[in-house]
């Protein structure tokens, strides 16, 4: 069972298969891997001890960052994510930690979780993926319906208070250039960075 895996210069953490979205473009509908090597479908969710043991097999000095991003939405296990991140910061004080998320953590957890990231998470990258709620729901099919779109923007604004870097991202080739620019404007209005991610075939 793959708990951590390498991608680019970072070490990624695969916590869960669960996700509040069922995106039409999701890589896991076509592949079992994002790096061509590791099968990321989990037979079950790893325990905290298993996650820590997996990290201890790695040389964290090799990586630019630790990224919570697997085949599911990492904030489906938000409490465990924060527990692991705190452990990492205590054991490897210089480690940079990022969450790649759909931004629905507050809906998933039923509370504002953003204060819990302070001093623990260095970057939050939120998949925006559409210019309005209707298109977002058509593309991402959140279990929370169109409310997810406003919620992820609010999550970004709240996260800025506690996390040094907050980024909205969209996936290239999934929308026209005009819509990408409209998404860029949403990021500006929320006061966060914007990035266009490469589409994985």
PDB file of N, CA and C in Angstrom, residues 7-104:
ATOM      1  N   UNK A   7       7.105  12.717  -6.475  1.00  0.00           N
ATOM      2  CA  UNK A   7       6.657  13.375  -7.697  1.00  0.00           C
ATOM      3  C   UNK A   7       7.423  14.684  -7.800  1.00  0.00           C
ATOM      4  N   UNK A   8       8.085  14.865  -8.951  1.00  0.00           N
ATOM      5  CA  UNK A   8       8.970  16.023  -9.137  1.00  0.00           C
ATOM      6  C   UNK A   8      10.007  16.008  -8.014  1.00  0.00           C
ATOM      7  N   UNK A   9      10.126  17.096  -7.266  1.00  0.00           N
ATOM      8  CA  UNK A   9      11.114  17.132  -6.178  1.00  0.00           C
ATOM      9  C   UNK A   9      10.467  17.076  -4.806  1.00  0.00           C
ATOM     10  N   UNK A  10       9.215  16.596  -4.759  1.00  0.00           N
ATOM     11  CA  UNK A  10       8.488  16.576  -3.490  1.00  0.00           C
ATOM     12  C   UNK A  10       8.090  15.162  -3.092  1.00  0.00           C
ATOM     13  N   UNK A  11       7.786  15.006  -1.803  1.00  0.00           N
ATOM     14  CA  UNK A  11       7.283  13.740  -1.287  1.00  0.00           C
ATOM     15  C   UNK A  11       5.806  13.921  -0.979  1.00  0.00           C
ATOM     16  N   UNK A  12       4.973  13.122  -1.621  1.00  0.00           N
ATOM     17  CA  UNK A  12       3.525  13.236  -1.490  1.00  0.00           C
ATOM     18  C   UNK A  12       2.993  12.201  -0.499  1.00  0.00           C
ATOM     19  N   UNK A  13       1.893  12.571   0.168  1.00  0.00           N
ATOM     20  CA  UNK A  13       1.302  11.714   1.195  1.00  0.00           C
ATOM     21  C   UNK A  13      -0.106  11.322   0.768  1.00  0.00           C
ATOM     22  N   UNK A  14      -0.343  10.012   0.710  1.00  0.00           N
ATOM     23  CA  UNK A  14      -1.607   9.441   0.229  1.00  0.00           C
ATOM     24  C   UNK A  14      -2.403   8.944   1.443  1.00  0.00           C
ATOM     25  N   UNK A  15      -3.344   9.775   1.935  1.00  0.00           N
ATOM     26  CA  UNK A  15      -4.046   9.457   3.182  1.00  0.00           C
ATOM     27  C   UNK A  15      -5.333   8.670   3.000  1.00  0.00           C
ATOM     28  N   UNK A  16      -6.021   8.868   1.861  1.00  0.00           N
ATOM     29  CA  UNK A  16      -7.379   8.335   1.730  1.00  0.00           C
ATOM     30  C   UNK A  16      -7.784   8.228   0.266  1.00  0.00           C
ATOM     31  N   UNK A  17      -8.748   7.365  -0.009  1.00  0.00           N
ATOM     32  CA  UNK A  17      -9.390   7.327  -1.326  1.00  0.00           C
ATOM     33  C   UNK A  17     -10.610   8.240  -1.374  1.00  0.00           C
ATOM     34  N   UNK A  18     -11.085   8.672  -0.199  1.00  0.00           N
ATOM     35  CA  UNK A  18     -12.335   9.438  -0.137  1.00  0.00           C
ATOM     36  C   UNK A  18     -12.173  10.841  -0.716  1.00  0.00           C
ATOM     37  N   UNK A  19     -13.223  11.332  -1.367  1.00  0.00           N
ATOM     38  CA  UNK A  19     -13.218  12.699  -1.876  1.00  0.00           C
ATOM     39  C   UNK A  19     -14.649  13.212  -1.942  1.00  0.00           C
ATOM     40  N   UNK A  20     -14.827  14.478  -1.603  1.00  0.00           N
ATOM     41  CA  UNK A  20     -16.161  15.087  -1.668  1.00  0.00           C
ATOM     42  C   UNK A  20     -16.546  15.473  -3.087  1.00  0.00           C
ATOM     43  N   UNK A  21     -15.572  15.417  -4.008  1.00  0.00           N
ATOM     44  CA  UNK A  21     -15.834  15.663  -5.426  1.00  0.00           C
ATOM     45  C   UNK A  21     -15.744  14.379  -6.230  1.00  0.00           C
ATOM     46  N   UNK A  22     -16.325  14.419  -7.429  1.00  0.00           N
ATOM     47  CA  UNK A  22     -16.155  13.337  -8.412  1.00  0.00           C
ATOM     48  C   UNK A  22     -15.880  14.010  -9.750  1.00  0.00           C
ATOM     49  N   UNK A  23     -14.731  14.675  -9.843  1.00  0.00           N
ATOM     50  CA  UNK A  23     -14.417  15.526 -10.990  1.00  0.00           C
ATOM     51  C   UNK A  23     -14.390  14.734 -12.301  1.00  0.00           C
ATOM     52  N   UNK A  24     -14.937  15.355 -13.320  1.00  0.00           N
ATOM     53  CA  UNK A  24     -15.012  14.700 -14.626  1.00  0.00           C
ATOM     54  C   UNK A  24     -13.629  14.459 -15.221  1.00  0.00           C
ATOM     55  N   UNK A  25     -12.651  15.266 -14.828  1.00  0.00           N
ATOM     56  CA  UNK A  25     -11.300  15.169 -15.390  1.00  0.00           C
ATOM     57  C   UNK A  25     -10.325  14.453 -14.457  1.00  0.00           C
ATOM     58  N   UNK A  26     -10.807  13.905 -13.348  1.00  0.00           N
ATOM     59  CA  UNK A  26      -9.921  13.336 -12.328  1.00  0.00           C
ATOM     60  C   UNK A  26      -9.020  12.248 -12.907  1.00  0.00           C
ATOM     61  N   UNK A  27      -7.737  12.338 -12.600  1.00  0.00           N
ATOM     62  CA  UNK A  27      -6.755  11.402 -13.139  1.00  0.00           C
ATOM     63  C   UNK A  27      -7.047   9.964 -12.713  1.00  0.00           C
ATOM     64  N   UNK A  28      -7.663   9.783 -11.556  1.00  0.00           N
ATOM     65  CA  UNK A  28      -7.858   8.420 -11.066  1.00  0.00           C
ATOM     66  C   UNK A  28      -8.955   7.671 -11.825  1.00  0.00           C
ATOM     67  N   UNK A  29      -9.710   8.368 -12.693  1.00  0.00           N
ATOM     68  CA  UNK A  29     -10.682   7.666 -13.534  1.00  0.00           C
ATOM     69  C   UNK A  29      -9.995   6.977 -14.713  1.00  0.00           C
ATOM     70  N   UNK A  30      -8.725   7.321 -14.945  1.00  0.00           N
ATOM     71  CA  UNK A  30      -8.001   6.763 -16.089  1.00  0.00           C
ATOM     72  C   UNK A  30      -6.748   5.985 -15.701  1.00  0.00           C
ATOM     73  N   UNK A  31      -6.176   6.327 -14.545  1.00  0.00           N
ATOM     74  CA  UNK A  31      -4.897   5.739 -14.143  1.00  0.00           C
ATOM     75  C   UNK A  31      -4.935   5.337 -12.671  1.00  0.00           C
ATOM     76  N   UNK A  32      -4.004   4.450 -12.296  1.00  0.00           N
ATOM     77  CA  UNK A  32      -3.839   4.079 -10.895  1.00  0.00           C
ATOM     78  C   UNK A  32      -2.693   4.852 -10.254  1.00  0.00           C
ATOM     79  N   UNK A  33      -2.055   5.746 -11.039  1.00  0.00           N
ATOM     80  CA  UNK A  33      -0.867   6.449 -10.582  1.00  0.00           C
ATOM     81  C   UNK A  33      -0.828   7.846 -11.177  1.00  0.00           C
ATOM     82  N   UNK A  34      -0.054   8.721 -10.542  1.00  0.00           N
ATOM     83  CA  UNK A  34       0.211  10.031 -11.139  1.00  0.00           C
ATOM     84  C   UNK A  34       1.672  10.169 -11.550  1.00  0.00           C
ATOM     85  N   UNK A  35       2.502   9.220 -11.118  1.00  0.00           N
ATOM     86  CA  UNK A  35       3.919   9.289 -11.473  1.00  0.00           C
ATOM     87  C   UNK A  35       4.356   8.116 -12.350  1.00  0.00           C
ATOM     88  N   UNK A  36       3.388   7.316 -12.775  1.00  0.00           N
ATOM     89  CA  UNK A  36       3.706   6.196 -13.657  1.00  0.00           C
ATOM     90  C   UNK A  36       4.286   4.994 -12.951  1.00  0.00           C
ATOM     91  N   UNK A  37       4.405   5.064 -11.619  1.00  0.00           N
ATOM     92  CA  UNK A  37       5.049   3.983 -10.873  1.00  0.00           C
ATOM     93  C   UNK A  37       4.155   3.396  -9.779  1.00  0.00           C
ATOM     94  N   UNK A  38       3.643   4.256  -8.927  1.00  0.00           N
ATOM     95  CA  UNK A  38       2.984   3.790  -7.709  1.00  0.00           C
ATOM     96  C   UNK A  38       1.471   3.670  -7.867  1.00  0.00           C
ATOM     97  N   UNK A  39       0.930   2.523  -7.491  1.00  0.00           N
ATOM     98  CA  UNK A  39      -0.522   2.323  -7.466  1.00  0.00           C
ATOM     99  C   UNK A  39      -1.053   3.009  -6.204  1.00  0.00           C
ATOM    100  N   UNK A  40      -1.809   4.099  -6.400  1.00  0.00           N
ATOM    101  CA  UNK A  40      -2.222   4.921  -5.271  1.00  0.00           C
ATOM    102  C   UNK A  40      -3.573   4.540  -4.672  1.00  0.00           C
ATOM    103  N   UNK A  41      -4.243   3.550  -5.247  1.00  0.00           N
ATOM    104  CA  UNK A  41      -5.501   3.109  -4.634  1.00  0.00           C
ATOM    105  C   UNK A  41      -5.187   2.390  -3.330  1.00  0.00           C
ATOM    106  N   UNK A  42      -5.725   2.891  -2.237  1.00  0.00           N
ATOM    107  CA  UNK A  42      -5.467   2.310  -0.916  1.00  0.00           C
ATOM    108  C   UNK A  42      -6.437   1.168  -0.633  1.00  0.00           C
ATOM    109  N   UNK A  43      -5.919   0.070  -0.114  1.00  0.00           N
ATOM    110  CA  UNK A  43      -6.785  -1.046   0.284  1.00  0.00           C
ATOM    111  C   UNK A  43      -7.576  -0.684   1.546  1.00  0.00           C
ATOM    112  N   UNK A  44      -6.983   0.239   2.344  1.00  0.00           N
ATOM    113  CA  UNK A  44      -7.630   0.802   3.537  1.00  0.00           C
ATOM    114  C   UNK A  44      -6.850   2.048   3.899  1.00  0.00           C
ATOM    115  N   UNK A  45      -7.403   2.869   4.777  1.00  0.00           N
ATOM    116  CA  UNK A  45      -6.687   4.081   5.182  1.00  0.00           C
ATOM    117  C   UNK A  45      -5.582   3.729   6.180  1.00  0.00           C
ATOM    118  N   UNK A  46      -4.364   4.200   5.937  1.00  0.00           N
ATOM    119  CA  UNK A  46      -3.266   3.878   6.846  1.00  0.00           C
ATOM    120  C   UNK A  46      -3.447   4.556   8.208  1.00  0.00           C
ATOM    121  N   UNK A  47      -2.966   3.909   9.246  1.00  0.00           N
ATOM    122  CA  UNK A  47      -3.004   4.479  10.593  1.00  0.00           C
ATOM    123  C   UNK A  47      -1.920   5.547  10.724  1.00  0.00           C
ATOM    124  N   UNK A  48      -2.016   6.339  11.791  1.00  0.00           N
ATOM    125  CA  UNK A  48      -0.984   7.347  12.036  1.00  0.00           C
ATOM    126  C   UNK A  48       0.383   6.701  12.219  1.00  0.00           C
ATOM    127  N   UNK A  49       0.428   5.583  12.924  1.00  0.00           N
ATOM    128  CA  UNK A  49       1.711   4.890  13.127  1.00  0.00           C
ATOM    129  C   UNK A  49       2.283   4.403  11.804  1.00  0.00           C
ATOM    130  N   UNK A  50       1.426   3.908  10.917  1.00  0.00           N
ATOM    131  CA  UNK A  50       1.896   3.450   9.611  1.00  0.00           C
ATOM    132  C   UNK A  50       2.424   4.614   8.769  1.00  0.00           C
ATOM    133  N   UNK A  51       1.748   5.748   8.856  1.00  0.00           N
ATOM    134  CA  UNK A  51       2.195   6.928   8.102  1.00  0.00           C
ATOM    135  C   UNK A  51       3.564   7.388   8.607  1.00  0.00           C
ATOM    136  N   UNK A  52       3.712   7.465   9.919  1.00  0.00           N
ATOM    137  CA  UNK A  52       4.987   7.890  10.501  1.00  0.00           C
ATOM    138  C   UNK A  52       6.105   6.914  10.145  1.00  0.00           C
ATOM    139  N   UNK A  53       5.808   5.623  10.214  1.00  0.00           N
ATOM    140  CA  UNK A  53       6.816   4.607   9.876  1.00  0.00           C
ATOM    141  C   UNK A  53       7.248   4.732   8.418  1.00  0.00           C
ATOM    142  N   UNK A  54       6.310   5.066   7.551  1.00  0.00           N
ATOM    143  CA  UNK A  54       6.632   5.236   6.135  1.00  0.00           C
ATOM    144  C   UNK A  54       7.568   6.435   5.941  1.00  0.00           C
ATOM    145  N   UNK A  55       7.296   7.523   6.659  1.00  0.00           N
ATOM    146  CA  UNK A  55       8.176   8.696   6.583  1.00  0.00           C
ATOM    147  C   UNK A  55       9.575   8.375   7.066  1.00  0.00           C
ATOM    148  N   UNK A  56       9.671   7.552   8.093  1.00  0.00           N
ATOM    149  CA  UNK A  56      10.978   7.260   8.675  1.00  0.00           C
ATOM    150  C   UNK A  56      11.866   6.426   7.753  1.00  0.00           C
ATOM    151  N   UNK A  57      11.277   5.875   6.694  1.00  0.00           N
ATOM    152  CA  UNK A  57      12.065   5.160   5.679  1.00  0.00           C
ATOM    153  C   UNK A  57      12.649   6.125   4.647  1.00  0.00           C
ATOM    154  N   UNK A  58      12.213   7.380   4.690  1.00  0.00           N
ATOM    155  CA  UNK A  58      12.603   8.370   3.690  1.00  0.00           C
ATOM    156  C   UNK A  58      13.666   9.329   4.225  1.00  0.00           C
ATOM    157  N   UNK A  59      14.466   9.870   3.306  1.00  0.00           N
ATOM    158  CA  UNK A  59      15.398  10.940   3.623  1.00  0.00           C
ATOM    159  C   UNK A  59      14.735  12.257   3.224  1.00  0.00           C
ATOM    160  N   UNK A  60      14.151  12.957   4.191  1.00  0.00           N
ATOM    161  CA  UNK A  60      13.385  14.155   3.871  1.00  0.00           C
ATOM    162  C   UNK A  60      14.249  15.304   3.361  1.00  0.00           C
ATOM    163  N   UNK A  61      15.555  15.224   3.569  1.00  0.00           N
ATOM    164  CA  UNK A  61      16.448  16.265   3.046  1.00  0.00           C
ATOM    165  C   UNK A  61      16.476  16.270   1.517  1.00  0.00           C
ATOM    166  N   UNK A  62      16.016  15.185   0.906  1.00  0.00           N
ATOM    167  CA  UNK A  62      16.017  15.076  -0.567  1.00  0.00           C
ATOM    168  C   UNK A  62      14.922  15.909  -1.220  1.00  0.00           C
ATOM    169  N   UNK A  63      13.917  16.313  -0.456  1.00  0.00           N
ATOM    170  CA  UNK A  63      12.700  16.872  -1.058  1.00  0.00           C
ATOM    171  C   UNK A  63      12.516  18.357  -0.759  1.00  0.00           C
ATOM    172  N   UNK A  64      11.920  19.049  -1.711  1.00  0.00           N
ATOM    173  CA  UNK A  64      11.615  20.466  -1.523  1.00  0.00           C
ATOM    174  C   UNK A  64      10.444  20.654  -0.559  1.00  0.00           C
ATOM    175  N   UNK A  65       9.521  19.690  -0.563  1.00  0.00           N
ATOM    176  CA  UNK A  65       8.321  19.827   0.268  1.00  0.00           C
ATOM    177  C   UNK A  65       7.685  18.470   0.504  1.00  0.00           C
ATOM    178  N   UNK A  66       6.884  18.413   1.570  1.00  0.00           N
ATOM    179  CA  UNK A  66       5.973  17.297   1.795  1.00  0.00           C
ATOM    180  C   UNK A  66       4.583  17.797   1.415  1.00  0.00           C
ATOM    181  N   UNK A  67       3.892  17.029   0.564  1.00  0.00           N
ATOM    182  CA  UNK A  67       2.607  17.481   0.022  1.00  0.00           C
ATOM    183  C   UNK A  67       1.526  16.451   0.353  1.00  0.00           C
ATOM    184  N   UNK A  68       0.507  16.891   1.079  1.00  0.00           N
ATOM    185  CA  UNK A  68      -0.632  16.008   1.334  1.00  0.00           C
ATOM    186  C   UNK A  68      -1.530  16.043   0.110  1.00  0.00           C
ATOM    187  N   UNK A  69      -1.422  15.001  -0.693  1.00  0.00           N
ATOM    188  CA  UNK A  69      -2.176  14.905  -1.944  1.00  0.00           C
ATOM    189  C   UNK A  69      -2.012  13.498  -2.482  1.00  0.00           C
ATOM    190  N   UNK A  70      -3.079  12.708  -2.436  1.00  0.00           N
ATOM    191  CA  UNK A  70      -3.027  11.366  -2.981  1.00  0.00           C
ATOM    192  C   UNK A  70      -4.160  11.161  -3.954  1.00  0.00           C
ATOM    193  N   UNK A  71      -4.804  10.011  -3.889  1.00  0.00           N
ATOM    194  CA  UNK A  71      -5.923   9.732  -4.795  1.00  0.00           C
ATOM    195  C   UNK A  71      -7.258  10.182  -4.203  1.00  0.00           C
ATOM    196  N   UNK A  72      -7.230  10.714  -2.999  1.00  0.00           N
ATOM    197  CA  UNK A  72      -8.439  11.259  -2.387  1.00  0.00           C
ATOM    198  C   UNK A  72      -8.196  12.678  -1.917  1.00  0.00           C
ATOM    199  N   UNK A  73      -9.209  13.273  -1.316  1.00  0.00           N
ATOM    200  CA  UNK A  73      -9.109  14.621  -0.753  1.00  0.00           C
ATOM    201  C   UNK A  73      -8.494  14.528   0.643  1.00  0.00           C
ATOM    202  N   UNK A  74      -7.283  15.070   0.839  1.00  0.00           N
ATOM    203  CA  UNK A  74      -6.595  14.863   2.123  1.00  0.00           C
ATOM    204  C   UNK A  74      -7.344  15.406   3.328  1.00  0.00           C
ATOM    205  N   UNK A  75      -8.165  16.460   3.132  1.00  0.00           N
ATOM    206  CA  UNK A  75      -8.878  17.009   4.297  1.00  0.00           C
ATOM    207  C   UNK A  75     -10.075  16.171   4.714  1.00  0.00           C
ATOM    208  N   UNK A  76     -10.345  15.083   3.992  1.00  0.00           N
ATOM    209  CA  UNK A  76     -11.306  14.092   4.495  1.00  0.00           C
ATOM    210  C   UNK A  76     -10.766  13.465   5.792  1.00  0.00           C
ATOM    211  N   UNK A  77      -9.450  13.550   5.978  1.00  0.00           N
ATOM    212  CA  UNK A  77      -8.807  13.109   7.223  1.00  0.00           C
ATOM    213  C   UNK A  77      -8.063  14.286   7.848  1.00  0.00           C
ATOM    214  N   UNK A  78      -8.743  15.409   7.982  1.00  0.00           N
ATOM    215  CA  UNK A  78      -8.069  16.635   8.402  1.00  0.00           C
ATOM    216  C   UNK A  78      -7.357  16.484   9.745  1.00  0.00           C
ATOM    217  N   UNK A  79      -8.020  15.910  10.726  1.00  0.00           N
ATOM    218  CA  UNK A  79      -7.407  15.785  12.056  1.00  0.00           C
ATOM    219  C   UNK A  79      -6.127  14.955  12.002  1.00  0.00           C
ATOM    220  N   UNK A  80      -6.161  13.871  11.246  1.00  0.00           N
ATOM    221  CA  UNK A  80      -4.968  13.031  11.103  1.00  0.00           C
ATOM    222  C   UNK A  80      -3.892  13.760  10.307  1.00  0.00           C
ATOM    223  N   UNK A  81      -4.306  14.506   9.290  1.00  0.00           N
ATOM    224  CA  UNK A  81      -3.361  15.294   8.492  1.00  0.00           C
ATOM    225  C   UNK A  81      -2.595  16.260   9.389  1.00  0.00           C
ATOM    226  N   UNK A  82      -3.312  16.993  10.235  1.00  0.00           N
ATOM    227  CA  UNK A  82      -2.666  17.958  11.129  1.00  0.00           C
ATOM    228  C   UNK A  82      -1.769  17.253  12.142  1.00  0.00           C
ATOM    229  N   UNK A  83      -2.211  16.107  12.636  1.00  0.00           N
ATOM    230  CA  UNK A  83      -1.388  15.339  13.585  1.00  0.00           C
ATOM    231  C   UNK A  83      -0.067  14.924  12.947  1.00  0.00           C
ATOM    232  N   UNK A  84      -0.127  14.452  11.712  1.00  0.00           N
ATOM    233  CA  UNK A  84       1.094  14.050  11.001  1.00  0.00           C
ATOM    234  C   UNK A  84       1.969  15.267  10.719  1.00  0.00           C
ATOM    235  N   UNK A  85       1.346  16.371  10.298  1.00  0.00           N
ATOM    236  CA  UNK A  85       2.105  17.582   9.993  1.00  0.00           C
ATOM    237  C   UNK A  85       2.832  18.110  11.235  1.00  0.00           C
ATOM    238  N   UNK A  86       2.168  18.083  12.378  1.00  0.00           N
ATOM    239  CA  UNK A  86       2.803  18.523  13.626  1.00  0.00           C
ATOM    240  C   UNK A  86       3.974  17.615  13.982  1.00  0.00           C
ATOM    241  N   UNK A  87       3.774  16.333  13.795  1.00  0.00           N
ATOM    242  CA  UNK A  87       4.856  15.372  14.069  1.00  0.00           C
ATOM    243  C   UNK A  87       6.047  15.637  13.148  1.00  0.00           C
ATOM    244  N   UNK A  88       5.761  15.889  11.861  1.00  0.00           N
ATOM    245  CA  UNK A  88       6.829  16.181  10.903  1.00  0.00           C
ATOM    246  C   UNK A  88       7.591  17.437  11.302  1.00  0.00           C
ATOM    247  N   UNK A  89       6.863  18.479  11.693  1.00  0.00           N
ATOM    248  CA  UNK A  89       7.514  19.739  12.074  1.00  0.00           C
ATOM    249  C   UNK A  89       8.385  19.563  13.313  1.00  0.00           C
ATOM    250  N   UNK A  90       7.964  18.695  14.229  1.00  0.00           N
ATOM    251  CA  UNK A  90       8.756  18.470  15.443  1.00  0.00           C
ATOM    252  C   UNK A  90      10.000  17.645  15.146  1.00  0.00           C
ATOM    253  N   UNK A  91       9.888  16.723  14.212  1.00  0.00           N
ATOM    254  CA  UNK A  91      11.000  15.820  13.885  1.00  0.00           C
ATOM    255  C   UNK A  91      11.941  16.419  12.836  1.00  0.00           C
ATOM    256  N   UNK A  92      11.377  17.159  11.900  1.00  0.00           N
ATOM    257  CA  UNK A  92      12.146  17.780  10.812  1.00  0.00           C
ATOM    258  C   UNK A  92      11.757  19.269  10.749  1.00  0.00           C
ATOM    259  N   UNK A  93      12.307  20.108  11.624  1.00  0.00           N
ATOM    260  CA  UNK A  93      11.848  21.501  11.760  1.00  0.00           C
ATOM    261  C   UNK A  93      11.875  22.324  10.474  1.00  0.00           C
ATOM    262  N   UNK A  94      12.770  22.000   9.558  1.00  0.00           N
ATOM    263  CA  UNK A  94      12.890  22.789   8.327  1.00  0.00           C
ATOM    264  C   UNK A  94      11.972  22.357   7.203  1.00  0.00           C
ATOM    265  N   UNK A  95      11.173  21.317   7.427  1.00  0.00           N
ATOM    266  CA  UNK A  95      10.361  20.763   6.347  1.00  0.00           C
ATOM    267  C   UNK A  95       9.251  21.742   5.950  1.00  0.00           C
ATOM    268  N   UNK A  96       9.033  21.857   4.623  1.00  0.00           N
ATOM    269  CA  UNK A  96       7.936  22.675   4.093  1.00  0.00           C
ATOM    270  C   UNK A  96       6.750  21.752   3.803  1.00  0.00           C
ATOM    271  N   UNK A  97       5.567  22.126   4.287  1.00  0.00           N
ATOM    272  CA  UNK A  97       4.394  21.259   4.159  1.00  0.00           C
ATOM    273  C   UNK A  97       3.289  21.974   3.396  1.00  0.00           C
ATOM    274  N   UNK A  98       2.777  21.296   2.374  1.00  0.00           N
ATOM    275  CA  UNK A  98       1.701  21.846   1.551  1.00  0.00           C
ATOM    276  C   UNK A  98       0.510  20.891   1.535  1.00  0.00           C
ATOM    277  N   UNK A  99      -0.685  21.461   1.441  1.00  0.00           N
ATOM    278  CA  UNK A  99      -1.891  20.673   1.222  1.00  0.00           C
ATOM    279  C   UNK A  99      -2.428  21.017  -0.164  1.00  0.00           C
ATOM    280  N   UNK A 100      -2.632  20.016  -0.997  1.00  0.00           N
ATOM    281  CA  UNK A 100      -3.355  20.187  -2.260  1.00  0.00           C
ATOM    282  C   UNK A 100      -4.792  19.730  -1.997  1.00  0.00           C
ATOM    283  N   UNK A 101      -5.742  20.642  -2.168  1.00  0.00           N
ATOM    284  CA  UNK A 101      -7.098  20.383  -1.688  1.00  0.00           C
ATOM    285  C   UNK A 101      -8.163  20.947  -2.622  1.00  0.00           C
ATOM    286  N   UNK A 102      -9.381  20.463  -2.457  1.00  0.00           N
ATOM    287  CA  UNK A 102     -10.512  21.052  -3.187  1.00  0.00           C
ATOM    288  C   UNK A 102     -11.119  22.225  -2.419  1.00  0.00           C
ATOM    289  N   UNK A 103     -10.588  22.529  -1.252  1.00  0.00           N
ATOM    290  CA  UNK A 103     -11.028  23.695  -0.498  1.00  0.00           C
ATOM    291  C   UNK A 103     -12.333  23.517   0.263  1.00  0.00           C
ATOM    292  N   UNK A 104     -12.793  22.285   0.377  1.00  0.00           N
ATOM    293  CA  UNK A 104     -14.070  22.025   1.036  1.00  0.00           C
ATOM    294  C   UNK A 104     -13.917  21.524   2.473  1.00  0.00           C
TER     295      UNK A 104
END
